[in-house]
Coordinates of C-alpha atoms and ligand atoms in Angstrom, one line a residue:
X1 CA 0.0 0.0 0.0
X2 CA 1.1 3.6 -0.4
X3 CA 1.5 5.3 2.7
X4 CA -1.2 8.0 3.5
X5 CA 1.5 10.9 3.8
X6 CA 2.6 10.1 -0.4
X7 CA -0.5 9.8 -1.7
X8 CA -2.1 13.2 0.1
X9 CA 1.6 15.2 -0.8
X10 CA 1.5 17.5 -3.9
X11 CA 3.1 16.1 -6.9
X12 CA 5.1 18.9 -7.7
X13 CA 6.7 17.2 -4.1
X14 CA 6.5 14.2 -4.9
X15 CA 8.6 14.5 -8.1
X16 CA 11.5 16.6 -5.9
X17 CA 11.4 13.8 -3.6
X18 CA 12.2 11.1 -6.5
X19 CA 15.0 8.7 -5.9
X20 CA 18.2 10.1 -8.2
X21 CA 20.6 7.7 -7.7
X22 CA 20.5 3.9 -8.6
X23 CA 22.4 2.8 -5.2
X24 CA 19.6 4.7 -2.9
X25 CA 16.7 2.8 -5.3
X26 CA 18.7 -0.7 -4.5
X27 CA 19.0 0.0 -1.3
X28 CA 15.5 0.9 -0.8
X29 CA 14.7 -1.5 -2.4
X30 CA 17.1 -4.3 -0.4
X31 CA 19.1 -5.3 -3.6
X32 CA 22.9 -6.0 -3.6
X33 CA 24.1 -3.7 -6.2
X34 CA 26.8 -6.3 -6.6
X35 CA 24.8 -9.1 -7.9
X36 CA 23.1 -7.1 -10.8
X37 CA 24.8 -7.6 -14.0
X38 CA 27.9 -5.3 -14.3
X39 CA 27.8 -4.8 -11.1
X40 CA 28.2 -0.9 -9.3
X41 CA 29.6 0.2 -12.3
X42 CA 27.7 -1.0 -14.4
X43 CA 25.1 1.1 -12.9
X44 CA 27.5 4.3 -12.5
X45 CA 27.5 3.8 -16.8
X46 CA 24.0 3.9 -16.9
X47 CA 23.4 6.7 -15.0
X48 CA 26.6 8.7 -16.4
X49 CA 24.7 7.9 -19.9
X50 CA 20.8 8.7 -18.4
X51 CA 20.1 9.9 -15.3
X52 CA 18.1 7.5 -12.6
X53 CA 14.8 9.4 -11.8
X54 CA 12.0 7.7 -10.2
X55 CA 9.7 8.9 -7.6
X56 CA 8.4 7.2 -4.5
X57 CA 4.7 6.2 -5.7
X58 CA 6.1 3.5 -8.7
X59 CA 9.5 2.3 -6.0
X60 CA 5.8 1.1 -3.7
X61 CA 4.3 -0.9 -6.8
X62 CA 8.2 -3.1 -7.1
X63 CA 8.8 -6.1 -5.3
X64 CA 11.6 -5.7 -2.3
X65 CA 14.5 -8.3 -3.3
X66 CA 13.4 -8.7 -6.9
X67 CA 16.5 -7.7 -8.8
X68 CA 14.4 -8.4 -12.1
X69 CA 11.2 -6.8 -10.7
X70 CA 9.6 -5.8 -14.2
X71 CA 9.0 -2.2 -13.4
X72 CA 12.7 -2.1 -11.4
X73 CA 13.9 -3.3 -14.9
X74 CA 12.5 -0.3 -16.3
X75 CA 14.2 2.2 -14.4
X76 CA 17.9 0.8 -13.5
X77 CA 20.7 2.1 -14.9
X78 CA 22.8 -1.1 -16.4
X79 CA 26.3 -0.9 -17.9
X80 CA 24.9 -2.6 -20.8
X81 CA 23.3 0.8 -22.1
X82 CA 26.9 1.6 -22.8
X83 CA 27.2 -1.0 -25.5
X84 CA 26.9 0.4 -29.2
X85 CA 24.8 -1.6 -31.3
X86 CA 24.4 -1.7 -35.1
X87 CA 21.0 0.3 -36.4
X88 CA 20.9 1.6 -32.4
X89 CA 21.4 5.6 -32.7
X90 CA 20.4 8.5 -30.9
X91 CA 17.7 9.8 -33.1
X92 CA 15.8 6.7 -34.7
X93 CA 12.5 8.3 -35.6
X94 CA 14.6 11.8 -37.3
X95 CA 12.4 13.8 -35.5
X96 CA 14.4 17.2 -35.7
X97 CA 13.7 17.1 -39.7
X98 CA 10.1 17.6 -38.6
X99 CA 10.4 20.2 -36.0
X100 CA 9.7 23.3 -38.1
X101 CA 9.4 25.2 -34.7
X102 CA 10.7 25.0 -31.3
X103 CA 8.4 22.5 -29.6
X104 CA 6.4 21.7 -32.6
X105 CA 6.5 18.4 -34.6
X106 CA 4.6 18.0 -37.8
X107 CA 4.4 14.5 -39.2
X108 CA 0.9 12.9 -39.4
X109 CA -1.4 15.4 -41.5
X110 CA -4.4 16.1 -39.3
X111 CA -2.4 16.1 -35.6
X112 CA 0.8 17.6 -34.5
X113 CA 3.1 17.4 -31.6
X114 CA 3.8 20.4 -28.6
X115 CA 6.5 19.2 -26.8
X116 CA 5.2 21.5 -24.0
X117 CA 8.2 20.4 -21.4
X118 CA 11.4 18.6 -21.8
X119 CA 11.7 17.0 -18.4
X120 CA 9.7 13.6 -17.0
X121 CA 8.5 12.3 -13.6
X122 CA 10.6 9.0 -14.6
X123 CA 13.6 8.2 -16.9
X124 CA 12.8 5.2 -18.5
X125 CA 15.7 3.1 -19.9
X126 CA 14.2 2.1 -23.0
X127 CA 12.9 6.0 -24.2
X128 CA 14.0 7.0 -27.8
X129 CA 14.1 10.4 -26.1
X130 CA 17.4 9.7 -24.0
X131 CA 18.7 11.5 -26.7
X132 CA 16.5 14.2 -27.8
X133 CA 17.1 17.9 -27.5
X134 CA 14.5 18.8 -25.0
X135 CA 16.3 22.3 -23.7
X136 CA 15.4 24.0 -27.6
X137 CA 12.4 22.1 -27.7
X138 CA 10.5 23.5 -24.7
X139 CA 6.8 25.2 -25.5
X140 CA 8.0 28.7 -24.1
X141 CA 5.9 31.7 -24.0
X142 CA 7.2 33.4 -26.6
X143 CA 6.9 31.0 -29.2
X144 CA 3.1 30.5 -28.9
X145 CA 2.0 33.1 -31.3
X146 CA 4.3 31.3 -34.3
X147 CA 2.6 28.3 -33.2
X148 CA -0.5 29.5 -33.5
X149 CA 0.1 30.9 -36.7
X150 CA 1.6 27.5 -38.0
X151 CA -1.8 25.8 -37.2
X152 CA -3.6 28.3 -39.2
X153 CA -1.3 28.1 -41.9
X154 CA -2.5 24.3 -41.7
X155 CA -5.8 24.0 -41.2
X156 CA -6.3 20.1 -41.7
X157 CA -4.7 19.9 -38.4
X158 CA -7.4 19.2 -36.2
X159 CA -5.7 17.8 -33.2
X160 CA -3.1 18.6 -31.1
X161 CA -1.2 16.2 -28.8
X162 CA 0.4 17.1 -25.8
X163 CA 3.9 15.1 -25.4
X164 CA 7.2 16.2 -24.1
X165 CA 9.0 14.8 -22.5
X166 CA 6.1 14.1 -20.0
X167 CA 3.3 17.0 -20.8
X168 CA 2.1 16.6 -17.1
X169 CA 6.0 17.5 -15.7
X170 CA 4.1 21.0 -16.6
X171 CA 2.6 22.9 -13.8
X172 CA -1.2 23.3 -14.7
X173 CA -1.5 27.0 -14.8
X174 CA 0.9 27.3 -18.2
X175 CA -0.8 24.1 -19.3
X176 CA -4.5 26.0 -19.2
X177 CA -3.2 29.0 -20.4
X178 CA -1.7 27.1 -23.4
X179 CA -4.7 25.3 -23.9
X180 CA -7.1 28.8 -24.1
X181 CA -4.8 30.1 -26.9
X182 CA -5.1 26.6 -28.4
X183 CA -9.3 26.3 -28.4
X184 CA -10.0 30.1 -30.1
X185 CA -8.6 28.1 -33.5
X186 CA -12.3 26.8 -34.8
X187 CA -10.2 24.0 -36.6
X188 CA -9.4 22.4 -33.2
X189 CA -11.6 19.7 -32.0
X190 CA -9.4 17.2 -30.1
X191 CA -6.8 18.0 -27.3
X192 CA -4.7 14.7 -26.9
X193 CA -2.2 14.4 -23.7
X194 CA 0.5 11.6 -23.9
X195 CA 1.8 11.0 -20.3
X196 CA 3.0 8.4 -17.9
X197 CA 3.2 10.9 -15.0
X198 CA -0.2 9.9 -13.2
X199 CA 1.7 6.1 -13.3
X200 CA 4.1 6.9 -11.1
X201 CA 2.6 9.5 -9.9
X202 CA -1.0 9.0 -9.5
X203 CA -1.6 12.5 -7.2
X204 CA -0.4 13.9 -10.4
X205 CA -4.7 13.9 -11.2
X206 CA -5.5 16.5 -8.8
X207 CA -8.1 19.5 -8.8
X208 CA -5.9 21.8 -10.7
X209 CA -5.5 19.5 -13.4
X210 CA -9.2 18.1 -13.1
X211 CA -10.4 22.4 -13.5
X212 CA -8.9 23.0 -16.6
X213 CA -9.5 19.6 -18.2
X214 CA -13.2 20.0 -17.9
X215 CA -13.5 24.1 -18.6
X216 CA -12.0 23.3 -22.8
X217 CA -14.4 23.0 -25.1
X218 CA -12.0 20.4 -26.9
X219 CA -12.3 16.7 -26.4
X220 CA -9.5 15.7 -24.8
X221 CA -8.0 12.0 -24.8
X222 CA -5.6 10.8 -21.9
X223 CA -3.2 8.5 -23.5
X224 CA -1.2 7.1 -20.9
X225 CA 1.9 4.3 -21.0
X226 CA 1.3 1.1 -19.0
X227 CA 3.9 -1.5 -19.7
X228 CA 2.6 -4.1 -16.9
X229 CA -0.3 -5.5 -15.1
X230 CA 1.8 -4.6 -11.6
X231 CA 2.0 -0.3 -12.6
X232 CA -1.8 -0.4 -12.0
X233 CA -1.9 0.1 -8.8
X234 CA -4.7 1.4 -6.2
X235 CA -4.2 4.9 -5.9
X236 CA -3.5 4.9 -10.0
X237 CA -7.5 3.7 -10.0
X238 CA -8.6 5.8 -8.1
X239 CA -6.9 8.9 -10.3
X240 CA -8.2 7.2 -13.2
X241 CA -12.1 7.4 -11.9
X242 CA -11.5 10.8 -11.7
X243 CA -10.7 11.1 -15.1
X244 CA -13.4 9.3 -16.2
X245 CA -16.0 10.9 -14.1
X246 CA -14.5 14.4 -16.0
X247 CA -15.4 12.8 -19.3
X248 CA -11.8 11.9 -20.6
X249 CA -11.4 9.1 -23.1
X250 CA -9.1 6.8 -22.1
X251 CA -6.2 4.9 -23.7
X252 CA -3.2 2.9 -23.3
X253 CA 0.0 2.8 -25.1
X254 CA 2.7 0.3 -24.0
X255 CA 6.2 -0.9 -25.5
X256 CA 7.1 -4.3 -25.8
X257 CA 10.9 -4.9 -23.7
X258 CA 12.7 -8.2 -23.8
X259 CA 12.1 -9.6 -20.1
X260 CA 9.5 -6.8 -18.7
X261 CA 6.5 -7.7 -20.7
X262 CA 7.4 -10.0 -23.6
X263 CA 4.8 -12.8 -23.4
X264 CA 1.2 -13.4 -24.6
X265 CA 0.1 -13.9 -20.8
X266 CA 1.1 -10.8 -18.8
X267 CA -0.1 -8.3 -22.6
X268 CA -3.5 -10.1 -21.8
X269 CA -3.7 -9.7 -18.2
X270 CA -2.8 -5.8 -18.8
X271 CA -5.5 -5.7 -21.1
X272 CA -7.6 -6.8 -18.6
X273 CA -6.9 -5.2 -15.9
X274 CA -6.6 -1.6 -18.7
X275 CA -10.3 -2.2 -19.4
X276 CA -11.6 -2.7 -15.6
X277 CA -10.1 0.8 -15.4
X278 CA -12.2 1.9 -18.4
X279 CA -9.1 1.9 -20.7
X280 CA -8.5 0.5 -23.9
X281 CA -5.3 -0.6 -25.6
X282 CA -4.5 1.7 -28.1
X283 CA -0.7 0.9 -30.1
X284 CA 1.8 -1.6 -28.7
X285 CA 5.0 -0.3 -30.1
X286 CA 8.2 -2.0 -31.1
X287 CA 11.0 -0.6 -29.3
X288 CA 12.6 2.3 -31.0
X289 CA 15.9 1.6 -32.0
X290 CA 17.8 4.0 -29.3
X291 CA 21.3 3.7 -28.8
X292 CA 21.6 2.3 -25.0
X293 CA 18.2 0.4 -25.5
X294 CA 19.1 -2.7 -27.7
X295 CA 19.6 -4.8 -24.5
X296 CA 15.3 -4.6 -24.6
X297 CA 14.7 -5.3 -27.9
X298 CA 13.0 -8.5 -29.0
X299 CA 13.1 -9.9 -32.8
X300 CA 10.3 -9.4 -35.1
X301 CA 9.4 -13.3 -35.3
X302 CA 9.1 -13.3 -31.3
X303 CA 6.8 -9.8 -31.6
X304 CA 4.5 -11.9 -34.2
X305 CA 4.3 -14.9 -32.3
X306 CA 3.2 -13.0 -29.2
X307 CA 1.1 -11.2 -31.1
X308 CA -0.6 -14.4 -32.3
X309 CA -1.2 -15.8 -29.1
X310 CA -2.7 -11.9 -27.9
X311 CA -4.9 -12.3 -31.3
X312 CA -6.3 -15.4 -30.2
X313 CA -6.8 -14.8 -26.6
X314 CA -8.4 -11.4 -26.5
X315 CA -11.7 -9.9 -27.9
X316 CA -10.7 -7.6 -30.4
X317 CA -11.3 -4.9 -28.6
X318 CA -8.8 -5.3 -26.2
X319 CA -5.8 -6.4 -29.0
X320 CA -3.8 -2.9 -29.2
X321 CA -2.4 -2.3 -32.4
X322 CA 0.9 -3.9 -33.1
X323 CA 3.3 -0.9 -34.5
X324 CA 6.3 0.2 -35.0
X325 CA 7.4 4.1 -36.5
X326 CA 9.8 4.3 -39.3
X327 CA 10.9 7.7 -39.9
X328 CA 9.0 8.7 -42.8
X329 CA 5.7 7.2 -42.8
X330 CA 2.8 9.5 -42.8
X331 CA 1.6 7.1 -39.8
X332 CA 2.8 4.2 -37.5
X333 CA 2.8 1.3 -39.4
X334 CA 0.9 -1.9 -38.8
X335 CA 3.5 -4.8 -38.2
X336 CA 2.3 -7.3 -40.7
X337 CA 1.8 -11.2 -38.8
Ligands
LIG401 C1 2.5 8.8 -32.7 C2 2.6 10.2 -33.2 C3 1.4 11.0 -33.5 C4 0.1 10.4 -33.2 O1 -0.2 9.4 -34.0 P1 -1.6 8.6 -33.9 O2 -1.5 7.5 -34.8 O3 -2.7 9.6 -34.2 O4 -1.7 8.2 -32.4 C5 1.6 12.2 -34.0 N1 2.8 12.7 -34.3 C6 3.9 12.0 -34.1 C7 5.2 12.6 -34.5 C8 3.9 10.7 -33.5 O5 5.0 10.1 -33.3
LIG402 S1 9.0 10.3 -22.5 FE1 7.7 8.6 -21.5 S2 8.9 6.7 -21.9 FE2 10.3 8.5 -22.2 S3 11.3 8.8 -20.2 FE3 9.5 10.1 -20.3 S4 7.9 9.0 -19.3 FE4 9.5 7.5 -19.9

């Protein structure tokens, strides 16, 4: 259980009391640093390469002792992020050729991107973002007039997704204030918000957020990132019954990572457990090929085969799709089976 005292604290709090060093989180956590592969150096690699952040709320959902706990595995530096590995490089999707602004991606036709913040409540190993330039990329005031414009000056864009970096590391004032420039534009009718902040930090859904979320006269989708049946934890329900009750559609995007959630079994049970919460599966993405990542990665024959058995288990409903981005595609593509 989480204690009273974390789940009542701000989040704002709660993310400057998030565990910053990989020794402290083993430790906390009653793991011998010397037994994990590569040792205490290999974590001190790791976290030279991508700095350990993790707050409180997700350390509660991992299992004391575990070293291969799969949401420990997620978050622990290992020395193996160090080793270079062919077609792994630090901008797999070539994002900055479609960043015609600061903290605007253009790909997909109808939606763009607003990186509105560069930092995260979490640092996951596997994020083709390690390596992205979130300092120029950062939705500052100043710039929201030319991003305005840029919508104009494309009106099929009818949707506009939040993402970062983690859209929810932003303190809601800005957020609602970005969000009233963004609904005078007629040609708006979706606000989308891609975030894994209320999963390891579930007070993240608080009355602030809650006020402006309802106020927009935009229809806004929550799509958050759930790897495993064991991040949905109590206090993450009850945040998500507040989302519902404000009218949010709710989805789930997740990554599929070599020893965290590579089987048919533990994809269905999430599944599951997503649509007890009132969420449905949305994408199940490949792993971006992001230098210090490979050590996740799974082969295309194994992805198809779990697939499969997902296919054959699940009402089709609860199958997300199976996709992967290639750099230019005007949309994820389908992994063929
Ligand atoms: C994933 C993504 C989107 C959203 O795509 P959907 O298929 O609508 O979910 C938009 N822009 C970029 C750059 C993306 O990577
Ligand atoms: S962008 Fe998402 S996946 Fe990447 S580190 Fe932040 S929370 Fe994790």
């Amino acid at each position: 259980m989480i204690p009273k005292t974390l789940a009542t604290l701000h989040w704002t709090e709660q993310l400057k009391q998030a565990v910053r060093d990989p020794l402290t989180l083993c430790q906390q956590l009653n793991i011998n640093p010397t037994q994990l592969p590569g040792g205490i150096a290999g974590l001190e690699k790791g976290q030279q390469l991508f700095k350990t952040l993790v707050p409180q709320a997700f350390i509660q959902l991992m299992q004391p002792g575990n070293p291969l706990d799969p949401l420990l595995q997620q978050v622990l530096p290992l020395g193996a992020e160090g080793q270079a590995q062919a077609g792994f490089v630090s901008d797999p999707l070539q994002e900055k050729s479609y960043n015609p602004l600061p903290g605007l991606i253009h790909k997909y036709t109808s939606r763009v991107l607003l990186t509105t913040s560069g930092a995260c409540a979490v640092n996951c190993r596997y994020c083709f973002r390690r390596h992205f330039p979130y300092a120029e990329n950062s939705l500052s005031t100043h710039a929201s007039q030319a991003i305005i414009d840029y919508l104009k000056q494309h009106p099929k864009i009818n949707e506009v997704i939040l993402s970062g970096g983690d859209p929810l590391a932003t303190p809601d004032t800005r957020l609602a204030t970005r969000v009233k420039q963004l609904e005078t534009l007629p040609q708006l009718k979706r606000l989308r918000i891609h975030t894994r902040l209320p999963v390891v930090i579930p007070a993240r859904i608080n009355s602030e957020f809650l006020s402006w979320i309802t106020a927009t006269r935009l229809k806004v989708i929550l799509v958050v990132h759930i790897n495993h049946p064991q991040e949905i934890g109590a206090e993450l329900v009850e945040s998500l019954q507040r989302l519902k009750q404000a009218g949010v559609l709710l989805l789930n995007q997740s990554v599929i990572l070599a020893g965290i959630n590579d089987q048919a079994s533990i994809l269905a049970e999430l599944s599951e457990k997503l649509f007890e919460q009132g969420i449905l599966p949305y994408y199940l993405h490949t792993l971006d090929p992001v230098a210090g990542a490979a050590h996740f990665a799974i082969d295309d024959k194994r992805a198809r085969q779990i697939y499969a058995e997902l296919l054959a288990e699940l009402p089709g409903f609860l199958v997300p799709k199976l996709v992967r981005e290639y750099p230019n595609q005007p949309a994820k593509t389908p992994l063929g089976w």
